[in-house]
XYZ file of C-alpha atoms in Angstrom:
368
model
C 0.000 0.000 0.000
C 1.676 3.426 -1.296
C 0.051 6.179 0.910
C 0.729 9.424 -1.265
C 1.121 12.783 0.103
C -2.317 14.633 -1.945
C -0.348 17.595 -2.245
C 2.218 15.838 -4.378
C 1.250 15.175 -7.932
C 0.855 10.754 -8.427
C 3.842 9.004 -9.925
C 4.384 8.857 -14.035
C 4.014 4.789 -14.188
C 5.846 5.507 -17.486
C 9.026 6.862 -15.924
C 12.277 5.075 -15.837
C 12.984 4.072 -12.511
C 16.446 5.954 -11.055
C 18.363 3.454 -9.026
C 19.558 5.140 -5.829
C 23.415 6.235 -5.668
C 25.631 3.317 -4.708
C 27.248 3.917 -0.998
C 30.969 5.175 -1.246
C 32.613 3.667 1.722
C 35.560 6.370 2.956
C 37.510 5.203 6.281
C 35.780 7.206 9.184
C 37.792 9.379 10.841
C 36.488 9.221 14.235
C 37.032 12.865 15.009
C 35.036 14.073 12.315
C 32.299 12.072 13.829
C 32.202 13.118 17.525
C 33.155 16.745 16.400
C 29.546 17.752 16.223
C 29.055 16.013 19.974
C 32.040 18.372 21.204
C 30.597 21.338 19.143
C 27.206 21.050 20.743
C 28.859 20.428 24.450
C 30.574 23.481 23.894
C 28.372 26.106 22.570
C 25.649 28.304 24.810
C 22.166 27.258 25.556
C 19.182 28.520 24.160
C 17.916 31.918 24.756
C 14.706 31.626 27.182
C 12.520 32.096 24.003
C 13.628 28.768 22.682
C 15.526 30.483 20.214
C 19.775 29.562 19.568
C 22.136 32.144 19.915
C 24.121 32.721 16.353
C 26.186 30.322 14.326
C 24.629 27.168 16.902
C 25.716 24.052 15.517
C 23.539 21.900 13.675
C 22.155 18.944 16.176
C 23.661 15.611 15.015
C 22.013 13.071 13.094
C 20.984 10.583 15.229
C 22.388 7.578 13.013
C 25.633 9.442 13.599
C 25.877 9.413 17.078
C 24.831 5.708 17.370
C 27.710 5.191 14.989
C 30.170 7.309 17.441
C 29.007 5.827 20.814
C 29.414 1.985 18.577
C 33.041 3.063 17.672
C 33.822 5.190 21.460
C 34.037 2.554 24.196
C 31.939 3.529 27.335
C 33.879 6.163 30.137
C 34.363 5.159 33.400
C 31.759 6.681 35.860
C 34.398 8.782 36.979
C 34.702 10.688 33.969
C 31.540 11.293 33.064
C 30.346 12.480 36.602
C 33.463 15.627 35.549
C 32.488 16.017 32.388
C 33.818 14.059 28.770
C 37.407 13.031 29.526
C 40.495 14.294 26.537
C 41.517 11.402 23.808
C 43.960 8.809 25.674
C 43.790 11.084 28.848
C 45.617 8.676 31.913
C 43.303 9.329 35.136
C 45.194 10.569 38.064
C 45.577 8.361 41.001
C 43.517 8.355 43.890
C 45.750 9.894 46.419
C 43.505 9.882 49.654
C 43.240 6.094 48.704
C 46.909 4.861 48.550
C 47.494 2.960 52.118
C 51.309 3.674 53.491
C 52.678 0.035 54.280
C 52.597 -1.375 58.093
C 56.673 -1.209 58.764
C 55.436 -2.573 62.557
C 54.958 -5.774 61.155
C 56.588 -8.404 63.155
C 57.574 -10.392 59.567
C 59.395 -7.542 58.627
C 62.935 -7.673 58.878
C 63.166 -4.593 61.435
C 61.582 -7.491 63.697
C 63.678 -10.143 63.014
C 66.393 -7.739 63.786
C 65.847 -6.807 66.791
C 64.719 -9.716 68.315
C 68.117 -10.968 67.480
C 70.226 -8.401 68.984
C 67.720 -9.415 72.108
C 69.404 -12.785 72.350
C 72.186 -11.255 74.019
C 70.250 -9.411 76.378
C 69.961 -12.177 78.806
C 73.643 -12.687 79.175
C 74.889 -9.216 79.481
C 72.512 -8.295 82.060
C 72.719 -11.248 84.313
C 76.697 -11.466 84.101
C 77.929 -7.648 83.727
C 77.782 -4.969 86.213
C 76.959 -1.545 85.695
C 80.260 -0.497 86.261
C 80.883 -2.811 83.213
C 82.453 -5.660 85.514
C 82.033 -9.192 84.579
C 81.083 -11.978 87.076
C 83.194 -14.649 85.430
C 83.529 -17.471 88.130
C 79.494 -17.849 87.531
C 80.187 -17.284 83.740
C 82.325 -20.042 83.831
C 79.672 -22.444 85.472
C 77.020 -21.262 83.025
C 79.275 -21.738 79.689
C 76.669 -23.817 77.673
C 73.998 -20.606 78.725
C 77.014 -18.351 76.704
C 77.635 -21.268 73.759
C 73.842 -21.196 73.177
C 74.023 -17.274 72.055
C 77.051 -17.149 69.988
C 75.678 -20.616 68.272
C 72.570 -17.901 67.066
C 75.312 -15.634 65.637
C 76.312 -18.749 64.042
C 72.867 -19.721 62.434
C 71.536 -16.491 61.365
C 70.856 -16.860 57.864
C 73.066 -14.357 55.528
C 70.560 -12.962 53.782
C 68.763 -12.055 56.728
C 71.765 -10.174 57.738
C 71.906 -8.034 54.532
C 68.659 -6.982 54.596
C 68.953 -4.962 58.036
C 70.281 -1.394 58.085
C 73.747 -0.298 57.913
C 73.702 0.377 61.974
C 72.130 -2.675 62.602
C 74.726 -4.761 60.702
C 77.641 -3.003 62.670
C 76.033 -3.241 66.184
C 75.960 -7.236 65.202
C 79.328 -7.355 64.940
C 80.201 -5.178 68.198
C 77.532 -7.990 70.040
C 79.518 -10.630 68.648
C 83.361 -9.191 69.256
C 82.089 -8.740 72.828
C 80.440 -12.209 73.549
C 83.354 -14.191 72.484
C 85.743 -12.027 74.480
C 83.533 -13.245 77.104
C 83.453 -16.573 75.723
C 87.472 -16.723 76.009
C 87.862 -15.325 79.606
C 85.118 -17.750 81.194
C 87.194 -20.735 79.252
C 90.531 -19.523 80.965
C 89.236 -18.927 83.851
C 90.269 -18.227 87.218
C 93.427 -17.603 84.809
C 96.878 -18.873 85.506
C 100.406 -18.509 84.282
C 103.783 -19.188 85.587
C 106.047 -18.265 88.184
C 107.514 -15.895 85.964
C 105.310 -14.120 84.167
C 102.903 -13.422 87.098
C 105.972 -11.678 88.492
C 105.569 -9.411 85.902
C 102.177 -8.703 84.553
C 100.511 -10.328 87.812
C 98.252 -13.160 88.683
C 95.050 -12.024 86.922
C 96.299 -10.274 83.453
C 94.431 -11.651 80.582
C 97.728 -11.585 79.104
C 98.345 -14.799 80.717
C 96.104 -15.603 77.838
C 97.994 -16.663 75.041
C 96.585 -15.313 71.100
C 93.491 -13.951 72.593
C 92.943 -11.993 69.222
C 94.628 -14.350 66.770
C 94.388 -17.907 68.028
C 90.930 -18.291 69.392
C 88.592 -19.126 66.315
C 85.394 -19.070 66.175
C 81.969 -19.220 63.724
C 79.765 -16.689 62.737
C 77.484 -16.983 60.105
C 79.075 -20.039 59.002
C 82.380 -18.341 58.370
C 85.364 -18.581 60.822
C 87.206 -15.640 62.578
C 88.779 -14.274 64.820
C 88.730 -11.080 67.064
C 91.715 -9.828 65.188
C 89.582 -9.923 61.766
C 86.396 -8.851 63.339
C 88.210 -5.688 64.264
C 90.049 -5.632 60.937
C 87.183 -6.036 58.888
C 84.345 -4.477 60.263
C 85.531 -1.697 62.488
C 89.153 -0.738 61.473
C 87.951 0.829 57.773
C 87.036 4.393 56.713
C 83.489 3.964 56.168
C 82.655 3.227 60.118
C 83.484 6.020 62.530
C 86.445 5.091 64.932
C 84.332 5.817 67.705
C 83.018 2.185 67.780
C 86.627 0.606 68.812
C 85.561 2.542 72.223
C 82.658 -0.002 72.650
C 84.804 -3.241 72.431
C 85.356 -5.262 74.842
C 89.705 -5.718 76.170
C 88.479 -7.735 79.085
C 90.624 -5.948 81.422
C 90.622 -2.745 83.851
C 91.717 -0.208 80.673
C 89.763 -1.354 78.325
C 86.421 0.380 77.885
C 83.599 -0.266 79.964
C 81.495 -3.566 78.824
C 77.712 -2.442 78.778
C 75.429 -4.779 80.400
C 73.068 -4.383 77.468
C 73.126 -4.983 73.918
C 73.956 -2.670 71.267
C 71.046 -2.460 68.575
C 70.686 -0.560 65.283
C 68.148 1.907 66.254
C 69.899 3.267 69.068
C 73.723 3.023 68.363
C 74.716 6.841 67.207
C 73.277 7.331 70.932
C 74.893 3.863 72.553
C 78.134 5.137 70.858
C 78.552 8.545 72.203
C 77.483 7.675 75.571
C 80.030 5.063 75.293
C 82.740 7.784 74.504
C 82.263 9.440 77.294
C 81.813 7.081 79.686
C 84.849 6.127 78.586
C 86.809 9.485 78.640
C 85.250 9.516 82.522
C 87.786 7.845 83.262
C 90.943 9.953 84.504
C 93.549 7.200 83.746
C 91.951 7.432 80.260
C 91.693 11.423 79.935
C 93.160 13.824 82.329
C 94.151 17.556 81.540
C 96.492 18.923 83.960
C 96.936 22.231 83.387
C 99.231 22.995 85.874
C 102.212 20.567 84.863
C 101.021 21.326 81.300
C 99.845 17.963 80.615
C 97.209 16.177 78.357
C 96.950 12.270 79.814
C 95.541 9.894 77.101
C 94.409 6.284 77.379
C 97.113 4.017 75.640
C 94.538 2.577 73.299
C 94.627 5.795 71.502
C 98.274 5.572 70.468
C 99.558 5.160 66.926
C 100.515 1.549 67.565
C 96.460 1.099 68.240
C 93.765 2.310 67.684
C 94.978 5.837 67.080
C 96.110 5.659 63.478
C 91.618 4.927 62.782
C 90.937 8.359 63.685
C 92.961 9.742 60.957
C 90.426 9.088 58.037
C 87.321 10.683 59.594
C 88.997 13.357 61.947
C 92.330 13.980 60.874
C 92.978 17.821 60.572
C 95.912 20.240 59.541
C 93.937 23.014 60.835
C 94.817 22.644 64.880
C 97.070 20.942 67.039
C 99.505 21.379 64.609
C 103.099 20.318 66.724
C 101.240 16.610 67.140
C 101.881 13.668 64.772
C 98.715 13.285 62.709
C 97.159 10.449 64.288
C 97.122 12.576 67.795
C 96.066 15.808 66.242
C 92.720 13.116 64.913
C 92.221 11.783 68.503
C 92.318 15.287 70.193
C 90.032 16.706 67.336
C 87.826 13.875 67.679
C 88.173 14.270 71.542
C 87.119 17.903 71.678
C 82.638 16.771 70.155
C 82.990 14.852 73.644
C 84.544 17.022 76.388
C 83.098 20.297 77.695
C 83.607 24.068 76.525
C 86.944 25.112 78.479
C 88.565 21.558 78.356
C 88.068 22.083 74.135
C 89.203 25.082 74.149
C 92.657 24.324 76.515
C 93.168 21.322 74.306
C 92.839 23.235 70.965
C 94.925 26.317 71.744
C 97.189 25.470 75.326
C 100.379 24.662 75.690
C 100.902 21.422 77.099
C 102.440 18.052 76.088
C 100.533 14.664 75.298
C 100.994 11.794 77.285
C 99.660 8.498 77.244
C 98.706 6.316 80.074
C 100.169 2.866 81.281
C 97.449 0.186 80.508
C 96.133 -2.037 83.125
C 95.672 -5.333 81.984
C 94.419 -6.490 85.004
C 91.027 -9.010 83.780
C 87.624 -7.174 83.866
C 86.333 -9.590 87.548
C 83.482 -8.094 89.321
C 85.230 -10.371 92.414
C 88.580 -8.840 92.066
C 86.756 -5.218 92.471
């Protein structure tokens, strides 16, 4: 059924029928279609009379925009609730949402850490005074209590070693330098030696200890050493300030104060200096008398020590210029630790450096 319009005249039956014009297919540029969407987005609304302000786009064919939304894949819903997002725009992340990660968690390795400079928390506190006095005649009884700690230094799995902080790595190896010194004192002990040589370093010098630092071996990590290549190793390079050597353990009456507590990672820059000056407390280890024009030194801060360490890190041609090099390091390093006036005397006084005669008398709470 043809329904006719009545104001158009009827169809010639004897015309020749027109075929319609064949499609040209063209690639579709898919800007060209959704540039009449952006147009109309863009331009102003209608005038309250209905009518468009000037040069208003054209709406879009509807077959058109069916065609763009087929070809556009749908925006998120966080797009559209702003507005139409740019071509290949990357959203910005949620910031508010991104959760910082739990560092307090106890399979971290900050836990493991510090659980395992705990292990030797036990020991120190039972066995060392706070004068830093060991009680070795019940150290001696409890040996297997002392083997069981240094067989965790033995144990601890290398990689779990690497992955702890730089501080944490270095107050290991300060933990274990001091334990075996232990170790070897409680094995010698009450410590002998003969006739002779008690005549001359007396009856209770460790020194009656043959190769204390060189022959006693022992495992850490599954690797032998001893506490001559602990120190050598670990403390005696640039990288670690000299300052540490003042934490280790001699075992006798000059050496420094043992700590009855472990040394840990998170605290050692603060262990450390309270170490020093403990340490420098000591008048047979510092002593400035001004009067005889005298600086007293402990001997462990000689040359032939421990002095030549403080060279890298403190070593200055700036003061204290009539001392050898490795002194001028020790008094400049000295001077962060001592108060106002004794920095001051020891930076521009007159007086000559001395250093002290070392006790090696062992480290007993019962001889004391």
């Amino acid at each position: 059924v043809v329904v006719q319009d009545p104001g158009m005249p009827p169809p010639d039956p004897n015309a020749e029928a027109v075929a319609p014009p064949e499609p040209v297919e063209s690639e579709v540029d898919i800007h060209v279609l959704i540039a009449p969407l952006m147009a109309e987005a863009n331009e102003p609304a209608a005038d309250a009379n209905g009518a468009a302000e000037p040069n208003e786009a054209a709406a879009p064919d509807v077959n058109d925009v069916a065609t763009a939304l087929e070809i556009i894949p749908p925006m998120p819903a966080e797009a559209n609730a702003v507005g139409i997002a740019e071509p290949n725009a990357v959203a910005e992340p949620n910031i508010a949402a991104v959760v910082e990660p739990n560092t307090t968690d106890a399979n971290t390795p900050a836990a493991v850490k510090v659980a395992f400079h705990d292990t030797c928390a036990d020991v120190l506190k039972t066995y060392v005074t706070e004068r830093g006095l060991v009680d070795y005649a019940a150290l001696s009884r409890k040996r297997l209590e002392l083997k069981a700690v240094l067989a965790e230094f033995d144990t601890l799995d290398p990689a779990v070693y690497t992955s702890w902080p730089e501080a944490d790595r270095l107050a290991f190896w300060i933990n274990a330098y001091n334990l075996q010194m232990l170790h070897i004192i409680a094995q010698n002990y009450p410590i002998t030696g003969s006739p002779w040589l008690r005549a001359v370093w007396g009856s209770d010098s460790i020194r009656h200890i043959t190769g204390i630092m060189t022959d006693y071996k022992f495992m850490v990590m599954r690797e032998q050493y001893t506490l001559e290549e602990i120190e050598r190793r670990y403390f005696m390079v640039p990288s670690v300030d000299p300052k540490v050597l003042l934490a280790l353990c001699q075992g006798c009456l000059s050496g420094p104060p043992l700590r009855n507590a472990p040394y840990t990672g998170e605290d050692l820059d603060k262990q450390l200096d309270a170490q020093v000056r403990r340490f420098f407390e000591d008048r047979e280890n510092l002593r400035l008398d001004r009067a005889a024009g005298e600086v007293v030194l402990s001997s462990l801060l000689q040359a032939t020590w421990y002095g030549k360490a403080f060279t890298h890190r403190y070593g200055t041609d700036k003061k204290f210029k009539s001392q050898p090099a490795s002194t001028a390091a020790v008094l400049n390093f000295l001077c962060r630790y001592v108060s106002e006036s004794e920095a001051s005397y020891l930076e521009i006084g007159t007086y000559t450096v001395k250093w002290s005669k070392f006790d090696w008398t062992v480290n007993d709470k019962s001889k004391r």
